[in-house]
mmCIF file of C-alpha atoms and ligand atoms in Angstrom:
data_model
loop_
_atom_site.group_PDB
_atom_site.id
_atom_site.type_symbol
_atom_site.label_atom_id
_atom_site.label_comp_id
_atom_site.label_asym_id
_atom_site.label_seq_id
_atom_site.Cartn_x
_atom_site.Cartn_y
_atom_site.Cartn_z
ATOM 1 C CA MET A 194 -0.228 -0.226 0.270
ATOM 2 C CA TYR A 195 0.598 3.368 -0.837
ATOM 3 C CA GLN A 196 2.573 5.515 2.834
ATOM 4 C CA ALA A 197 2.725 9.224 2.377
ATOM 5 C CA PRO A 198 6.399 10.814 3.519
ATOM 6 C CA LEU A 199 6.757 11.720 6.913
ATOM 7 C CA PRO A 200 6.050 14.816 7.621
ATOM 8 C CA THR A 201 9.855 17.095 7.917
ATOM 9 C CA GLU A 202 9.552 16.815 11.815
ATOM 10 C CA TYR A 203 8.863 13.535 12.155
ATOM 11 C CA ALA A 204 11.171 12.389 9.624
ATOM 12 C CA ASP A 205 14.645 14.453 10.749
ATOM 13 C CA LEU A 206 13.169 13.524 14.847
ATOM 14 C CA THR A 207 16.516 11.985 16.030
ATOM 15 C CA PRO A 208 16.310 8.191 17.661
ATOM 16 C CA GLU A 209 16.331 10.305 21.289
ATOM 17 C CA GLU A 210 14.436 12.644 20.322
ATOM 18 C CA ALA A 211 11.521 10.201 19.052
ATOM 19 C CA ASP A 212 12.060 7.569 22.098
ATOM 20 C CA ALA A 213 10.817 10.386 23.603
ATOM 21 C CA ARG A 214 7.650 11.362 22.424
ATOM 22 C CA ILE A 215 7.053 8.229 21.905
ATOM 23 C CA VAL A 216 6.495 7.581 25.445
ATOM 24 C CA ALA A 217 4.769 11.074 25.886
ATOM 25 C CA ALA A 218 2.192 10.094 23.801
ATOM 26 C CA LYS A 219 1.581 7.063 24.978
ATOM 27 C CA LYS A 220 1.405 7.754 28.525
ATOM 28 C CA ALA A 221 -1.122 10.784 27.160
ATOM 29 C CA LEU A 222 -3.297 8.306 25.631
ATOM 30 C CA GLY A 223 -2.814 5.884 29.010
ATOM 31 C CA LYS A 224 -5.836 3.248 28.966
ATOM 32 C CA ARG A 225 -7.044 4.493 25.338
ATOM 33 C CA LEU A 226 -4.421 2.557 23.571
ATOM 34 C CA VAL A 227 -2.747 -0.999 23.048
ATOM 35 C CA ILE A 228 0.595 -1.028 21.441
ATOM 36 C CA LEU A 229 0.794 -4.619 19.748
ATOM 37 C CA GLY A 230 3.833 -5.606 17.988
ATOM 38 C CA HIS A 231 5.168 -9.226 16.619
ATOM 39 C CA HIS A 232 8.590 -9.990 17.239
ATOM 40 C CA TYR A 233 10.393 -9.109 14.350
ATOM 41 C CA PRO A 234 10.197 -5.330 14.324
ATOM 42 C CA ARG A 235 13.455 -3.529 15.823
ATOM 43 C CA ASP A 236 13.909 -3.006 19.517
ATOM 44 C CA GLU A 237 13.571 1.144 19.839
ATOM 45 C CA ILE A 238 9.839 0.103 18.473
ATOM 46 C CA ILE A 239 9.093 -3.807 20.617
ATOM 47 C CA LYS A 240 10.423 -2.228 24.176
ATOM 48 C CA HIS A 241 7.035 0.249 23.358
ATOM 49 C CA ALA A 242 4.881 -2.884 22.364
ATOM 50 C CA ASP A 243 2.322 -3.426 25.419
ATOM 51 C CA TYR A 244 2.036 -6.748 24.278
ATOM 52 C CA ARG A 245 4.174 -8.867 21.931
ATOM 53 C CA GLY A 246 3.625 -12.213 20.147
ATOM 54 C CA ASP A 247 3.377 -14.077 16.711
ATOM 55 C CA SER A 248 1.091 -14.435 14.373
ATOM 56 C CA TYR A 249 -1.077 -16.981 16.527
ATOM 57 C CA LYS A 250 -0.648 -15.181 19.205
ATOM 58 C CA ARG A 251 -2.027 -11.846 18.312
ATOM 59 C CA ALA A 252 -4.466 -13.591 16.331
ATOM 60 C CA LYS A 253 -6.192 -15.831 19.916
ATOM 61 C CA ASP A 254 -5.885 -13.304 22.016
ATOM 62 C CA ALA A 255 -6.947 -10.101 19.086
ATOM 63 C CA SER A 256 -10.408 -9.260 21.359
ATOM 64 C CA ARG A 257 -8.597 -10.118 24.786
ATOM 65 C CA HIS A 258 -7.801 -5.499 24.858
ATOM 66 C CA PRO A 259 -11.603 -4.157 25.177
ATOM 67 C CA GLU A 260 -10.763 -0.803 26.845
ATOM 68 C CA ALA A 261 -8.319 0.058 24.126
ATOM 69 C CA GLU A 262 -10.259 1.955 21.364
ATOM 70 C CA PHE A 263 -6.579 2.646 19.110
ATOM 71 C CA ILE A 264 -4.909 -0.354 19.143
ATOM 72 C CA VAL A 265 -1.069 0.493 16.919
ATOM 73 C CA PHE A 266 -0.170 -2.930 15.336
ATOM 74 C CA CYS A 267 4.210 -3.169 15.106
ATOM 75 C CA GLY A 268 4.235 -6.060 12.443
ATOM 76 C CA VAL A 269 2.870 -5.772 9.107
ATOM 77 C CA HIS A 270 -0.233 -5.621 6.806
ATOM 78 C CA PHE A 271 -1.702 -9.337 7.183
ATOM 79 C CA MET A 272 -1.892 -8.463 10.793
ATOM 80 C CA ALA A 273 -3.488 -5.693 11.302
ATOM 81 C CA GLU A 274 -6.533 -6.575 8.978
ATOM 82 C CA SER A 275 -6.730 -9.826 11.148
ATOM 83 C CA ALA A 276 -6.776 -6.890 14.874
ATOM 84 C CA ASP A 277 -9.864 -5.684 12.727
ATOM 85 C CA ILE A 278 -11.600 -8.181 11.591
ATOM 86 C CA LEU A 279 -11.806 -9.995 14.988
ATOM 87 C CA THR A 280 -12.023 -6.644 16.940
ATOM 88 C CA PRO A 281 -14.940 -4.967 17.613
ATOM 89 C CA ASP A 282 -16.123 -2.018 15.831
ATOM 90 C CA ASN A 283 -15.778 0.191 17.616
ATOM 91 C CA GLN A 284 -11.330 -0.155 18.177
ATOM 92 C CA ILE A 285 -9.660 1.072 15.138
ATOM 93 C CA VAL A 286 -6.672 -0.593 14.507
ATOM 94 C CA ILE A 287 -3.408 1.528 12.893
ATOM 95 C CA LEU A 288 -0.112 0.647 10.962
ATOM 96 C CA PRO A 289 2.657 2.668 11.422
ATOM 97 C CA ASN A 290 3.909 2.344 8.239
ATOM 98 C CA LEU A 291 1.076 1.109 4.892
ATOM 99 C CA ALA A 292 4.332 0.210 3.359
ATOM 100 C CA ALA A 293 5.076 -2.599 5.680
ATOM 101 C CA GLY A 294 3.918 -5.259 3.997
ATOM 102 C CA CYS A 295 4.333 -8.652 4.108
ATOM 103 C CA SER A 296 6.185 -10.203 0.485
ATOM 104 C CA MET A 297 4.893 -13.636 0.352
ATOM 105 C CA ALA A 298 1.029 -12.417 0.908
ATOM 106 C CA ASP A 299 1.769 -10.620 -1.804
ATOM 107 C CA MET A 300 2.326 -13.590 -4.442
ATOM 108 C CA ALA A 301 -0.623 -14.925 -4.086
ATOM 109 C CA ASN A 302 -4.708 -12.241 -5.533
ATOM 110 C CA LEU A 303 -8.228 -12.908 -5.250
ATOM 111 C CA PHE A 304 -7.859 -12.632 -9.107
ATOM 112 C CA GLN A 305 -5.612 -15.607 -8.864
ATOM 113 C CA VAL A 306 -6.837 -18.608 -6.996
ATOM 114 C CA ARG A 307 -10.328 -17.434 -8.491
ATOM 115 C CA LYS A 308 -8.843 -18.941 -11.763
ATOM 116 C CA CYS A 309 -6.704 -21.735 -10.161
ATOM 117 C CA TRP A 310 -10.207 -22.845 -7.742
ATOM 118 C CA SER A 311 -11.886 -22.710 -11.472
ATOM 119 C CA GLU A 312 -9.385 -25.040 -13.220
ATOM 120 C CA LEU A 313 -9.427 -27.846 -10.464
ATOM 121 C CA ALA A 314 -13.478 -27.981 -10.444
ATOM 122 C CA ARG A 315 -12.794 -28.280 -13.933
ATOM 123 C CA VAL A 316 -10.723 -31.508 -14.092
ATOM 124 C CA PHE A 317 -11.286 -32.742 -10.460
ATOM 125 C CA GLY A 318 -14.876 -33.774 -9.952
ATOM 126 C CA GLY A 319 -13.819 -33.496 -5.523
ATOM 127 C CA LYS A 320 -13.749 -31.737 -3.141
ATOM 128 C CA VAL A 321 -10.915 -29.021 -2.349
ATOM 129 C CA VAL A 322 -10.034 -27.648 1.172
ATOM 130 C CA PRO A 323 -8.683 -24.449 0.837
ATOM 131 C CA VAL A 324 -6.144 -23.341 3.637
ATOM 132 C CA THR A 325 -4.567 -19.761 3.996
ATOM 133 C CA TYR A 326 -1.485 -19.347 5.707
ATOM 134 C CA ILE A 327 -2.188 -16.158 7.703
ATOM 135 C CA ASN A 328 0.466 -14.380 5.718
ATOM 136 C CA SER A 329 -2.003 -13.472 2.825
ATOM 137 C CA ALA A 330 -5.018 -10.884 2.314
ATOM 138 C CA ALA A 331 -8.009 -10.349 3.829
ATOM 139 C CA ASN A 332 -9.994 -11.364 0.915
ATOM 140 C CA LEU A 333 -8.435 -13.928 0.386
ATOM 141 C CA LYS A 334 -8.576 -15.031 3.515
ATOM 142 C CA ALA A 335 -12.996 -14.460 3.203
ATOM 143 C CA PHE A 336 -12.383 -16.692 -0.772
ATOM 144 C CA VAL A 337 -10.915 -19.590 1.628
ATOM 145 C CA GLY A 338 -14.368 -18.598 4.438
ATOM 146 C CA GLU A 339 -16.513 -18.540 1.743
ATOM 147 C CA HIS A 340 -15.169 -22.132 0.806
ATOM 148 C CA GLY A 341 -15.681 -24.366 3.930
ATOM 149 C CA GLY A 342 -11.428 -23.683 4.722
ATOM 150 C CA THR A 343 -9.158 -22.537 7.995
ATOM 151 C CA VAL A 344 -6.989 -20.439 7.983
ATOM 152 C CA CYS A 345 -3.380 -21.533 9.634
ATOM 153 C CA THR A 346 -0.292 -20.175 11.429
ATOM 154 C CA SER A 347 2.512 -21.597 11.443
ATOM 155 C CA THR A 348 1.639 -23.207 14.870
ATOM 156 C CA ASN A 349 -1.292 -24.833 14.143
ATOM 157 C CA ALA A 350 -0.697 -25.840 10.301
ATOM 158 C CA PRO A 351 -0.700 -29.115 11.057
ATOM 159 C CA THR A 352 -3.773 -29.153 13.443
ATOM 160 C CA ALA A 353 -6.023 -27.205 10.232
ATOM 161 C CA VAL A 354 -4.332 -29.533 7.681
ATOM 162 C CA ARG A 355 -5.726 -32.131 9.559
ATOM 163 C CA TRP A 356 -8.588 -30.945 9.773
ATOM 164 C CA ALA A 357 -8.821 -29.727 6.359
ATOM 165 C CA LEU A 358 -8.221 -33.474 5.128
ATOM 166 C CA THR A 359 -11.019 -34.408 7.088
ATOM 167 C CA GLN A 360 -13.419 -31.879 5.941
ATOM 168 C CA GLY A 361 -12.384 -32.615 1.384
ATOM 169 C CA ASP A 362 -10.274 -35.015 -0.345
ATOM 170 C CA LYS A 363 -7.693 -32.407 -0.897
ATOM 171 C CA VAL A 364 -6.178 -29.220 0.323
ATOM 172 C CA LEU A 365 -5.329 -26.009 -1.498
ATOM 173 C CA PHE A 366 -2.975 -24.709 0.398
ATOM 174 C CA PHE A 367 -1.309 -20.998 0.134
ATOM 175 C CA PRO A 368 0.383 -18.944 -0.326
ATOM 176 C CA ASP A 369 3.523 -20.793 1.140
ATOM 177 C CA GLN A 370 4.944 -23.659 -0.395
ATOM 178 C CA HIS A 371 7.394 -24.009 2.165
ATOM 179 C CA LEU A 372 4.800 -24.424 5.211
ATOM 180 C CA GLY A 373 2.530 -26.057 3.112
ATOM 181 C CA ARG A 374 5.055 -28.923 2.135
ATOM 182 C CA ASN A 375 6.281 -28.849 5.737
ATOM 183 C CA THR A 376 3.097 -29.308 7.307
ATOM 184 C CA GLY A 377 2.036 -32.363 5.042
ATOM 185 C CA VAL A 378 5.818 -33.618 5.591
ATOM 186 C CA LYS A 379 4.599 -33.835 9.527
ATOM 187 C CA LEU A 380 1.187 -34.844 8.734
ATOM 188 C CA GLY A 381 2.759 -38.497 6.788
ATOM 189 C CA PHE A 382 2.432 -37.297 3.512
ATOM 190 C CA ASP A 383 5.416 -37.956 0.434
ATOM 191 C CA PRO A 384 6.480 -34.537 -0.665
ATOM 192 C CA VAL A 385 6.923 -35.435 -3.967
ATOM 193 C CA GLU A 386 4.053 -37.929 -4.670
ATOM 194 C CA ASP A 387 1.112 -36.925 -2.526
ATOM 195 C CA MET A 388 2.097 -32.734 -3.790
ATOM 196 C CA VAL A 389 1.787 -30.021 -6.357
ATOM 197 C CA VAL A 390 3.007 -26.921 -6.931
ATOM 198 C CA TRP A 391 1.047 -24.813 -8.092
ATOM 199 C CA ASP A 392 2.617 -21.648 -10.521
ATOM 200 C CA PRO A 393 -0.013 -19.362 -10.946
ATOM 201 C CA PHE A 394 1.331 -17.533 -14.015
ATOM 202 C CA GLN A 395 0.958 -21.194 -15.824
ATOM 203 C CA PRO A 396 -2.031 -23.198 -17.285
ATOM 204 C CA LEU A 397 -2.989 -25.637 -14.744
ATOM 205 C CA GLY A 398 -0.022 -24.339 -12.714
ATOM 206 C CA GLY A 399 2.541 -26.287 -14.953
ATOM 207 C CA ASN A 400 1.814 -29.985 -14.264
ATOM 208 C CA THR A 401 -0.590 -31.718 -15.923
ATOM 209 C CA GLU A 402 -4.434 -33.495 -14.879
ATOM 210 C CA GLU A 403 -3.540 -36.736 -13.769
ATOM 211 C CA ASP A 404 -1.386 -34.860 -11.650
ATOM 212 C CA LEU A 405 -3.805 -32.775 -9.802
ATOM 213 C CA VAL A 406 -6.284 -35.472 -9.200
ATOM 214 C CA ARG A 407 -3.813 -37.940 -7.803
ATOM 215 C CA ALA A 408 -2.448 -35.547 -5.240
ATOM 216 C CA LYS A 409 -3.265 -34.118 -1.442
ATOM 217 C CA PHE A 410 -1.237 -31.234 -0.642
ATOM 218 C CA ILE A 411 -1.981 -28.391 -4.457
ATOM 219 C CA LEU A 412 0.694 -25.908 -2.853
ATOM 220 C CA TRP A 413 1.427 -22.576 -3.896
ATOM 221 C CA LYS A 414 3.903 -21.170 -5.454
ATOM 222 C CA GLY A 415 5.597 -18.459 -3.244
ATOM 223 C CA HIS A 416 7.665 -17.936 -0.096
ATOM 224 C CA CYS A 417 9.742 -15.759 2.457
ATOM 225 C CA SER A 418 12.281 -13.838 0.920
ATOM 226 C CA VAL A 419 13.839 -13.720 4.935
ATOM 227 C CA HIS A 420 13.463 -17.759 4.937
ATOM 228 C CA LYS A 421 14.505 -19.469 1.661
ATOM 229 C CA ARG A 422 17.843 -17.815 3.076
ATOM 230 C CA PHE A 423 18.188 -20.390 4.983
ATOM 231 C CA THR A 424 20.190 -23.483 3.497
ATOM 232 C CA ARG A 425 21.460 -27.232 4.653
ATOM 233 C CA GLU A 426 24.998 -25.649 4.799
ATOM 234 C CA GLN A 427 24.760 -23.777 6.863
ATOM 235 C CA ILE A 428 23.665 -26.635 9.354
ATOM 236 C CA VAL A 429 26.350 -28.494 8.580
ATOM 237 C CA LYS A 430 28.885 -25.396 8.810
ATOM 238 C CA ALA A 431 26.846 -24.347 12.014
ATOM 239 C CA ARG A 432 27.596 -28.326 13.101
ATOM 240 C CA ARG A 433 30.872 -28.131 12.377
ATOM 241 C CA ASP A 434 31.578 -25.300 14.403
ATOM 242 C CA PHE A 435 30.029 -25.714 17.311
ATOM 243 C CA PRO A 436 30.183 -29.407 18.525
ATOM 244 C CA GLY A 437 26.388 -29.693 20.207
ATOM 245 C CA VAL A 438 24.907 -26.607 18.639
ATOM 246 C CA LYS A 439 21.612 -26.918 18.748
ATOM 247 C CA VAL A 440 19.893 -25.402 15.004
ATOM 248 C CA LEU A 441 16.321 -24.081 15.535
ATOM 249 C CA VAL A 442 14.294 -22.950 12.357
ATOM 250 C CA HIS A 443 10.739 -21.002 10.805
ATOM 251 C CA PRO A 444 8.331 -23.508 8.809
ATOM 252 C CA GLU A 445 8.642 -21.461 6.686
ATOM 253 C CA CYS A 446 11.905 -22.483 5.846
ATOM 254 C CA GLU A 447 12.168 -24.793 2.482
ATOM 255 C CA LEU A 448 12.110 -28.601 3.965
ATOM 256 C CA GLU A 449 15.513 -29.728 3.373
ATOM 257 C CA VAL A 450 16.750 -26.969 5.576
ATOM 258 C CA VAL A 451 13.296 -27.874 8.941
ATOM 259 C CA GLN A 452 14.621 -31.625 8.044
ATOM 260 C CA ALA A 453 18.238 -31.065 9.345
ATOM 261 C CA ALA A 454 17.280 -28.881 12.432
ATOM 262 C CA ASP A 455 16.914 -30.291 15.347
ATOM 263 C CA TYR A 456 13.539 -27.820 15.918
ATOM 264 C CA ASN A 457 11.542 -25.823 14.169
ATOM 265 C CA GLY A 458 8.545 -24.003 15.403
ATOM 266 C CA SER A 459 6.633 -20.268 15.228
ATOM 267 C CA THR A 460 8.920 -17.218 16.659
ATOM 268 C CA GLU A 461 6.554 -17.818 19.853
ATOM 269 C CA TYR A 462 7.650 -21.115 20.220
ATOM 270 C CA ILE A 463 11.486 -20.583 19.186
ATOM 271 C CA ILE A 464 11.704 -17.601 22.353
ATOM 272 C CA LYS A 465 10.234 -20.475 24.294
ATOM 273 C CA THR A 466 12.036 -22.707 23.336
ATOM 274 C CA VAL A 467 15.810 -21.056 24.504
ATOM 275 C CA GLU A 468 14.703 -19.698 27.525
ATOM 276 C CA ALA A 469 13.402 -23.210 28.513
ATOM 277 C CA ALA A 470 16.768 -24.655 27.225
ATOM 278 C CA GLU A 471 20.606 -24.608 29.607
ATOM 279 C CA PRO A 472 22.343 -21.931 30.454
ATOM 280 C CA GLY A 473 26.143 -22.705 28.071
ATOM 281 C CA SER A 474 23.544 -23.886 25.835
ATOM 282 C CA ILE A 475 23.871 -23.046 21.990
ATOM 283 C CA TRP A 476 21.837 -22.347 18.798
ATOM 284 C CA ALA A 477 22.110 -21.253 15.944
ATOM 285 C CA ILE A 478 18.207 -19.803 14.494
ATOM 286 C CA GLY A 479 17.124 -19.886 11.319
ATOM 287 C CA THR A 480 14.575 -16.659 11.424
ATOM 288 C CA GLU A 481 14.568 -13.324 10.970
ATOM 289 C CA ILE A 482 17.470 -11.025 12.357
ATOM 290 C CA ASN A 483 16.031 -8.575 14.592
ATOM 291 C CA LEU A 484 14.583 -11.351 16.846
ATOM 292 C CA VAL A 485 17.281 -13.363 17.340
ATOM 293 C CA SER A 486 19.748 -10.676 18.162
ATOM 294 C CA ARG A 487 17.021 -9.584 21.004
ATOM 295 C CA LEU A 488 17.496 -12.840 21.838
ATOM 296 C CA ALA A 489 20.945 -13.423 21.947
ATOM 297 C CA LYS A 490 20.868 -10.205 24.405
ATOM 298 C CA GLU A 491 18.507 -11.022 26.608
ATOM 299 C CA MET A 492 19.578 -14.284 27.132
ATOM 300 C CA PRO A 493 23.604 -13.771 27.995
ATOM 301 C CA ASP A 494 24.461 -16.490 29.473
ATOM 302 C CA ARG A 495 23.060 -19.160 26.316
ATOM 303 C CA THR A 496 25.061 -18.632 23.221
ATOM 304 C CA VAL A 497 22.571 -17.389 20.372
ATOM 305 C CA PHE A 498 23.444 -16.245 16.526
ATOM 306 C CA CYS A 499 22.113 -16.401 12.858
ATOM 307 C CA LEU A 500 22.476 -19.625 10.667
ATOM 308 C CA ASP A 501 23.217 -16.947 8.333
ATOM 309 C CA PRO A 502 26.352 -15.010 8.232
ATOM 310 C CA GLN A 503 24.865 -12.362 6.188
ATOM 311 C CA ILE A 504 21.962 -11.227 8.062
ATOM 312 C CA CYS A 505 19.051 -11.469 6.908
ATOM 313 C CA PRO A 506 16.325 -7.945 8.062
ATOM 314 C CA CYS A 507 12.799 -8.794 7.288
ATOM 315 C CA SER A 508 12.691 -5.334 4.955
ATOM 316 C CA THR A 509 8.370 -4.401 4.716
ATOM 317 C CA MET A 510 8.799 -5.489 9.662
ATOM 318 C CA TYR A 511 12.100 -2.754 8.956
ATOM 319 C CA ARG A 512 9.313 -0.262 8.035
ATOM 320 C CA ILE A 513 7.547 0.089 11.514
ATOM 321 C CA HIS A 514 10.199 2.878 12.205
ATOM 322 C CA PRO A 515 10.224 5.114 15.808
ATOM 323 C CA SER A 516 9.156 8.363 13.411
ATOM 324 C CA PHE A 517 5.690 6.683 12.316
ATOM 325 C CA LEU A 518 5.379 5.168 15.306
ATOM 326 C CA CYS A 519 6.191 8.715 17.018
ATOM 327 C CA TRP A 520 3.788 10.068 13.837
ATOM 328 C CA VAL A 521 1.097 7.652 14.273
ATOM 329 C CA LEU A 522 0.478 8.285 17.946
ATOM 330 C CA GLU A 523 1.156 12.330 18.847
ATOM 331 C CA ASN A 524 -2.063 12.732 16.249
ATOM 332 C CA LEU A 525 -3.462 9.918 18.066
ATOM 333 C CA ALA A 526 -3.184 11.835 21.211
ATOM 334 C CA ALA A 527 -4.551 15.248 19.477
ATOM 335 C CA GLY A 528 -7.190 13.347 17.830
ATOM 336 C CA ASN A 529 -6.293 12.860 14.426
ATOM 337 C CA VAL A 530 -6.627 9.058 12.930
ATOM 338 C CA VAL A 531 -3.894 8.490 10.814
ATOM 339 C CA ASN A 532 -3.390 5.285 8.648
ATOM 340 C CA GLN A 533 -6.386 3.160 10.190
ATOM 341 C CA ILE A 534 -6.430 -0.351 8.404
ATOM 342 C CA LYS A 535 -10.534 -0.992 7.978
ATOM 343 C CA VAL A 536 -10.920 -3.999 6.220
ATOM 344 C CA PRO A 537 -14.647 -3.260 4.306
ATOM 345 C CA GLU A 538 -17.343 -5.878 6.408
ATOM 346 C CA LYS A 539 -18.266 -7.743 3.533
ATOM 347 C CA VAL A 540 -14.575 -9.298 3.165
ATOM 348 C CA ALA A 541 -14.239 -8.985 7.354
ATOM 349 C CA SER A 542 -17.932 -10.954 7.852
ATOM 350 C CA TRP A 543 -16.163 -13.821 5.703
ATOM 351 C CA SER A 544 -12.652 -13.407 6.723
ATOM 352 C CA ARG A 545 -13.867 -13.928 9.786
ATOM 353 C CA GLU A 546 -15.669 -17.555 9.566
ATOM 354 C CA SER A 547 -12.493 -18.986 7.984
ATOM 355 C CA LEU A 548 -10.259 -16.827 11.084
ATOM 356 C CA THR A 549 -12.576 -17.949 13.946
ATOM 357 C CA ARG A 550 -12.716 -21.633 11.921
ATOM 358 C CA MET A 551 -9.042 -21.991 12.608
ATOM 359 C CA LEU A 552 -9.610 -20.050 16.583
ATOM 360 C CA THR A 553 -11.959 -23.426 17.309
ATOM 361 C CA VAL A 554 -9.602 -25.992 15.675
ATOM 362 C CA CYS A 555 -6.965 -25.264 16.798
ATOM 363 C CA ALA A 556 -8.054 -24.612 20.103
HETATM 364 P P1 13P B 1450 4.599 -16.717 13.260
HETATM 365 O O1 13P B 1450 3.072 -16.666 13.297
HETATM 366 O O2 13P B 1450 5.082 -17.199 13.319
HETATM 367 O O3 13P B 1450 5.789 -15.068 14.629
HETATM 368 O O4 13P B 1450 5.857 -15.968 11.736
HETATM 369 C C1 13P B 1450 5.318 -15.038 10.854
HETATM 370 C C2 13P B 1450 5.655 -14.449 10.426
HETATM 371 O O5 13P B 1450 5.403 -13.865 9.154
HETATM 372 C C3 13P B 1450 7.218 -15.839 9.386
HETATM 373 O O6 13P B 1450 7.473 -14.994 8.767
HETATM 374 FE FE1 SF4 B 1451 5.827 -11.912 5.062
HETATM 375 FE FE2 SF4 B 1451 9.202 -13.457 5.462
HETATM 376 FE FE3 SF4 B 1451 8.631 -10.782 6.453
HETATM 377 FE FE4 SF4 B 1451 7.231 -12.889 7.367
HETATM 378 S S1 SF4 B 1451 9.981 -12.916 7.441
HETATM 379 S S2 SF4 B 1451 6.098 -11.145 7.368
HETATM 380 S S3 SF4 B 1451 7.347 -13.972 5.592
HETATM 381 S S4 SF4 B 1451 8.436 -11.195 3.750
#
């Protein structure tokens, strides 16, 4: 989405000035404001969050702040949309920088998914159940709600997909092929025999009719550019350089990386696992660098480092900059709502259906 440039007054703030003004605006807003944060934004943002969590926690807890008039979401666009869908109409959800999207979520759009759906219906007479990763636009969650499917997150993908398989013959999983493949493998399916990849730019997604009829999983050709950087070779090197190291990666990584790791799970799982580890233990982590660096700082008695030596920030989460946070908070304190995320009710009602289904099925 387009974000207008910040007024010069905000663009020119020093880090210290932005920090002090955020604290003052928060104080002025008091209980009217709740700041929610995902684990990826930079420290200068996360220190101001009242609550932190992964996508599942944020969706589950969205309605737990009824006292707040304003929910400022320090994360990316799809997270703010989900918060808006799951909170009452009188709560206003704000994203500090509208350009903070998710490149993976942008890899599937409604036009492409509808086309895929009708092509599948033409070649296959049985029932396909759509499952969308929460990293997707609200209109895709609405599509899924309307077609009897569910949303999932990295925390609950196996439960959600297991449920989907009880509702039909196959699963159409979008937009992250890797989370879809890793989940299918966790449930005992074969990544080659049981799965095909749907490329939205190819006729029949680049498959034959026979392949589509045979497959149990149709995996959308999408990926996360941050998690795609992690490799099996990095894991081999970490094990060679740090005997006894434990490798912990996010399930948006490729299958061979997840299989070479010791553990995989959501950002919240990654944090909890390192927190629960023995002092002195060594952890090589495959996820976004801000989270890894924070873990290393917060737990100095464990050795924590990122698997990718080149460092891999999520560039869109990075757009949540203190100057933007300061700008939205000072506007709220002055009575102006800027950067509200409002999902149109027609889309919101069907997406609420698929998000609520996830919360029920995966409770
Ligand atoms: P989590 O739900 O695990 O926090 O993941 C969200 C995400 O975008 C990871 O790239
Ligand atoms: Fe999207 Fe990847 Fe950033 Fe997560 S890390 S928000 S999937 S681009």
